């Protein structure tokens, strides 16, 4: 559940007022319950309070190509597959129920119910066995092979680096048991399905790194047959179709530095299908995705949960990634990418976490997410944490991030931030938002990108179409570059809750939050500042008023910027455009706009209904200005000064957070209502 801020509290007060009025109207026989009621939310959309505005944007209005670049972060040399040098290679071939294996150039053996040795790597032997049930399977030392039913177990107790090459079709779990060793698992045209709900498909015991490497020009499919509440499963506590105690790194076999395929051909494809039991990918450390791979992850049933979940972090450096989550279980609807930050076990009262972890970083790649609930979330929150609870025993997590990226951190708890340094990101959420009154109540917030701490965007092309906030941060939001389209069907477009609010320093931003009483930019009563970039936001009069930044910002009421599906322009004294935007199918009540072309001390005119020729646009915001003709002047003498770089049209109200809650004429009963409209 999202933290209830002042704005949300006021919304609930007003909703309660509306409900009381509705009840009163019912008992007094009114036929139009709200016809004589003041418009507390300043809503001008047909239907009044709660009106849902649907904007259909298929991307056809976009011909702008963003060229912003930013330095990748959390770069770890040991996470690069090119630096993985194997001490030995195990080849495993599947053919229905038959399995054969060999080590390096050794003799191929048929894998059976008795453990067989393949040879030694770094003076430690590797064994393989086919297992039907736990009780009947033991290793060469007489120890039971834990949870290894219905599949094969490949065991190595050494510390050497091993490469496993899998090929063919198989039904059963592949368990690579190598607690102390790095491993690379090459998928060379495999189709593996877990047996009769026994799942997962791939299981790794390594507490270090496991590279899942997709060979070029191959198609690979992993299917987990487990479903929720099935009668039995040997893997009930294994939360992912692909499950690891350590880090999982997805990559192509010969990925090049430009993010394309390797020299030998096109990027290979890996399909991971979760049939309805918990998550498709789960790592008790972090998940990383590199170049040279097409990764399709699907939670294919309404009883499934998240596409990718990790305890400590998710880092995306490249690849073509497609995540689909169809799970609709109340309070556990499917998420695309989720990082927990801590793992608390209520049974044995332990909590496992890493100081400073819990984050999501996207450095590049193409990422397409379609989910019921959130698209991307760094989810850890102190309000529901048991860290520091004396009844729990804290366990130091041996995250591989501690020795490099997090080295020297001063954090004492997880740090659930989101940082985007590049890539092409498209997120669509479909669930209907609902929210309980406390942390323990069920809730669903189908936000596009959520950080419980800070959210920073340095580069990338981002398209968000969501049923809840398109972007939400428990901390501050900073946009330094990139191109961002943030549309919420029923909530805020960009919502920050930190004391520093939201700051736009550069980039191209189109923000639409048109459903009364939501807005394009919601910072509560914290600052909303524009220092650079090309920006437009449409919302209701219940908006956070911009504070003076380094770049001129203009706030317009709807009467000044025109009607749906028409074009508005701001022109200088010579009639030359400095800002042009074609309005969508719904226009809201307030527009916030800013452009580097708006100079302090100059006077501008707003023209509506103009005709445009040429130009380049990003979701109808012109990044290269067109030639104008026609139109009607709706507002003149628009200007800012060096001491106050915000111009506010009198018809736009004063906004939320300006001069107190709602500004003059706000909640205290003036004519303007909540948004301070005159």
Coordinates of N, CA, C and O in Angstrom, one line a residue, residues 89-92 99-103 109-121 123-131 137-146 148 151-158 162 164 166 174-178 205:
X89 N 33.9 -28.4 -18.7 CA 32.6 -28.3 -19.3 C 31.9 -29.7 -19.3 O 32.4 -30.7 -19.7
X90 N 30.6 -29.6 -18.8 CA 29.8 -30.8 -18.8 C 28.7 -30.7 -19.9 O 28.0 -29.7 -20.0
X91 N 28.6 -31.7 -20.7 CA 27.7 -31.7 -21.8 C 26.5 -32.7 -21.4 O 26.8 -33.9 -21.1
X92 N 25.3 -32.2 -21.5 CA 24.1 -33.0 -21.1 C 23.1 -33.0 -22.3 O 22.7 -31.9 -22.7
X99 N 18.8 -39.6 -20.8 CA 19.7 -38.5 -20.5 C 21.2 -39.1 -20.7 O 21.5 -40.1 -20.1
X100 N 22.0 -38.4 -21.4 CA 23.4 -38.8 -21.5 C 24.3 -37.6 -21.1 O 23.8 -36.4 -21.3
X101 N 25.5 -37.8 -20.6 CA 26.3 -36.8 -20.1 C 27.8 -37.1 -20.3 O 28.1 -38.3 -20.3
X102 N 28.6 -36.1 -20.4 CA 30.1 -36.3 -20.4 C 30.8 -35.1 -19.9 O 30.2 -34.0 -20.0
X103 N 32.0 -35.2 -19.4 CA 32.8 -34.1 -19.0 C 33.9 -33.9 -20.0 O 34.7 -34.8 -20.3
X109 N 28.2 -41.1 -20.9 CA 27.5 -42.1 -20.1 C 26.0 -41.9 -20.1 O 25.5 -40.8 -20.3
X110 N 25.3 -43.0 -19.9 CA 23.8 -42.9 -19.8 C 23.5 -42.6 -18.3 O 24.0 -43.3 -17.4
X111 N 22.7 -41.6 -18.1 CA 22.4 -41.2 -16.7 C 21.3 -42.1 -16.2 O 20.2 -42.2 -16.8
X112 N 21.5 -42.7 -15.0 CA 20.5 -43.6 -14.5 C 20.1 -43.3 -13.0 O 20.5 -42.2 -12.5
X113 N 19.5 -44.2 -12.3 CA 19.1 -44.0 -11.0 C 20.2 -44.1 -9.9 O 20.0 -43.8 -8.8
X114 N 21.3 -44.6 -10.4 CA 22.5 -44.7 -9.5 C 23.5 -43.6 -9.9 O 23.7 -43.3 -11.0
X115 N 24.0 -43.0 -8.8 CA 24.9 -41.8 -9.1 C 26.2 -42.3 -9.9 O 26.8 -43.3 -9.6
X116 N 26.5 -41.5 -10.9 CA 27.7 -41.8 -11.7 C 28.6 -40.6 -11.6 O 28.2 -39.4 -11.6
X117 N 29.9 -40.9 -11.6 CA 30.9 -39.8 -11.6 C 31.3 -39.5 -13.1 O 31.6 -40.4 -13.9
X118 N 31.4 -38.2 -13.4 CA 31.8 -37.8 -14.8 C 33.3 -37.5 -14.8 O 33.8 -37.4 -15.9
X119 N 33.9 -37.4 -13.7 CA 35.3 -37.1 -13.6 C 35.6 -36.0 -12.6 O 34.7 -35.7 -11.8
X120 N 36.7 -35.3 -12.7 CA 37.1 -34.3 -11.7 C 37.3 -33.0 -12.4 O 37.9 -32.9 -13.5
X121 N 37.0 -31.9 -11.7 CA 37.3 -30.5 -12.0 C 38.0 -29.9 -10.8 O 37.4 -29.9 -9.7
X123 N 40.3 -31.1 -9.0 CA 40.5 -32.2 -8.0 C 39.2 -32.5 -7.2 O 39.3 -33.1 -6.2
X124 N 38.1 -32.1 -7.7 CA 36.8 -32.4 -7.1 C 35.9 -33.1 -8.2 O 35.7 -32.5 -9.3
X125 N 35.3 -34.2 -7.8 CA 34.5 -34.9 -8.8 C 33.1 -34.3 -9.0 O 32.6 -33.6 -8.2
X126 N 32.6 -34.5 -10.2 CA 31.3 -34.1 -10.6 C 30.4 -35.4 -10.8 O 30.9 -36.3 -11.5
X127 N 29.3 -35.4 -10.1 CA 28.4 -36.6 -10.2 C 27.1 -36.2 -10.8 O 26.6 -35.1 -10.7
X128 N 26.4 -37.2 -11.4 CA 25.1 -37.0 -12.0 C 24.2 -38.2 -11.7 O 24.7 -39.3 -11.6
X129 N 22.9 -37.9 -11.4 CA 22.0 -39.0 -11.1 C 20.6 -38.6 -11.5 O 20.2 -37.4 -11.5
X130 N 19.8 -39.6 -11.9 CA 18.4 -39.4 -12.2 C 17.6 -39.8 -11.0 O 17.9 -40.9 -10.4
X131 N 16.7 -38.9 -10.5 CA 16.0 -39.2 -9.2 C 14.5 -39.2 -9.4 O 14.0 -38.3 -10.1
X137 N 17.1 -41.8 -3.3 CA 18.2 -41.2 -4.0 C 19.2 -40.7 -2.9 O 18.9 -39.9 -2.0
X138 N 20.5 -41.2 -3.0 CA 21.5 -40.8 -2.1 C 22.8 -40.5 -3.0 O 22.9 -41.1 -4.1
X139 N 23.7 -39.7 -2.5 CA 24.9 -39.5 -3.2 C 25.9 -40.5 -2.8 O 25.6 -41.4 -2.0
X140 N 27.1 -40.4 -3.3 CA 28.2 -41.5 -3.0 C 28.6 -41.5 -1.6 O 29.2 -42.5 -1.1
X141 N 28.3 -40.4 -0.8 CA 28.6 -40.4 0.6 C 27.5 -40.9 1.5 O 27.6 -40.9 2.7
X142 N 26.4 -41.4 0.9 CA 25.3 -41.9 1.6 C 24.3 -40.8 2.1 O 23.4 -41.1 2.8
X143 N 24.5 -39.6 1.6 CA 23.6 -38.5 2.0 C 22.4 -38.5 1.1 O 22.5 -38.7 -0.2
X144 N 21.2 -38.2 1.6 CA 20.0 -38.0 0.7 C 20.2 -36.8 -0.2 O 20.8 -35.8 0.2
X145 N 19.8 -36.9 -1.4 CA 19.8 -35.8 -2.3 C 18.5 -35.0 -2.1 O 17.4 -35.5 -2.4
X146 N 18.7 -33.9 -1.5 CA 17.5 -33.1 -1.1 C 16.7 -32.6 -2.2 O 17.2 -32.1 -3.2
X148 N 15.1 -33.6 -4.8 CA 15.5 -33.8 -6.2 C 14.6 -34.8 -7.0 O 15.0 -35.4 -7.9
X151 N 13.6 -35.6 -11.8 CA 14.6 -34.9 -12.6 C 16.0 -35.4 -12.4 O 16.2 -36.6 -12.1
X152 N 17.0 -34.6 -12.7 CA 18.4 -35.0 -12.6 C 19.1 -34.0 -11.6 O 18.7 -32.9 -11.5
X153 N 20.1 -34.5 -11.0 CA 20.9 -33.7 -10.1 C 22.3 -33.8 -10.5 O 22.9 -34.9 -10.7
X154 N 23.0 -32.7 -10.8 CA 24.4 -32.7 -11.1 C 25.1 -32.0 -10.0 O 24.9 -30.8 -9.7
X155 N 26.0 -32.7 -9.3 CA 26.6 -32.2 -8.0 C 28.1 -32.0 -8.2 O 28.8 -32.8 -8.7
X156 N 28.5 -30.8 -7.6 CA 29.9 -30.5 -7.6 C 30.2 -29.8 -6.3 O 29.6 -28.7 -6.0
X157 N 31.1 -30.3 -5.5 CA 31.4 -29.7 -4.2 C 32.6 -28.8 -4.2 O 33.1 -28.3 -3.1
X158 N 33.2 -28.6 -5.4 CA 34.4 -27.8 -5.4 C 34.2 -26.3 -5.7 O 33.0 -25.8 -5.6
X162 N 32.5 -24.0 -13.7 CA 32.0 -25.1 -14.6 C 31.0 -24.6 -15.6 O 30.1 -23.8 -15.2
X164 N 28.0 -25.8 -18.1 CA 27.1 -26.9 -18.4 C 26.4 -26.6 -19.7 O 25.7 -25.6 -19.8
X166 N 23.4 -27.7 -22.2 CA 22.2 -28.5 -22.2 C 21.6 -28.5 -23.6 O 21.5 -27.4 -24.2
X174 N 15.9 -29.8 -13.6 CA 17.4 -29.9 -13.7 C 18.0 -29.1 -12.5 O 17.8 -27.9 -12.4
X175 N 18.6 -29.9 -11.6 CA 19.1 -29.3 -10.4 C 20.6 -29.3 -10.4 O 21.3 -30.4 -10.4
X176 N 21.2 -28.1 -10.5 CA 22.7 -28.0 -10.6 C 23.1 -27.6 -9.2 O 22.9 -26.5 -8.7
X177 N 23.7 -28.5 -8.5 CA 24.0 -28.4 -7.1 C 25.5 -28.1 -6.9 O 26.4 -29.0 -6.9
X178 N 25.9 -26.9 -6.7 CA 27.3 -26.4 -6.7 C 27.4 -25.2 -5.8 O 27.7 -24.1 -6.3
X205 N 21.9 -24.2 -6.6 CA 22.2 -24.1 -5.2 C 23.3 -23.1 -5.0 O 23.6 -22.8 -3.8

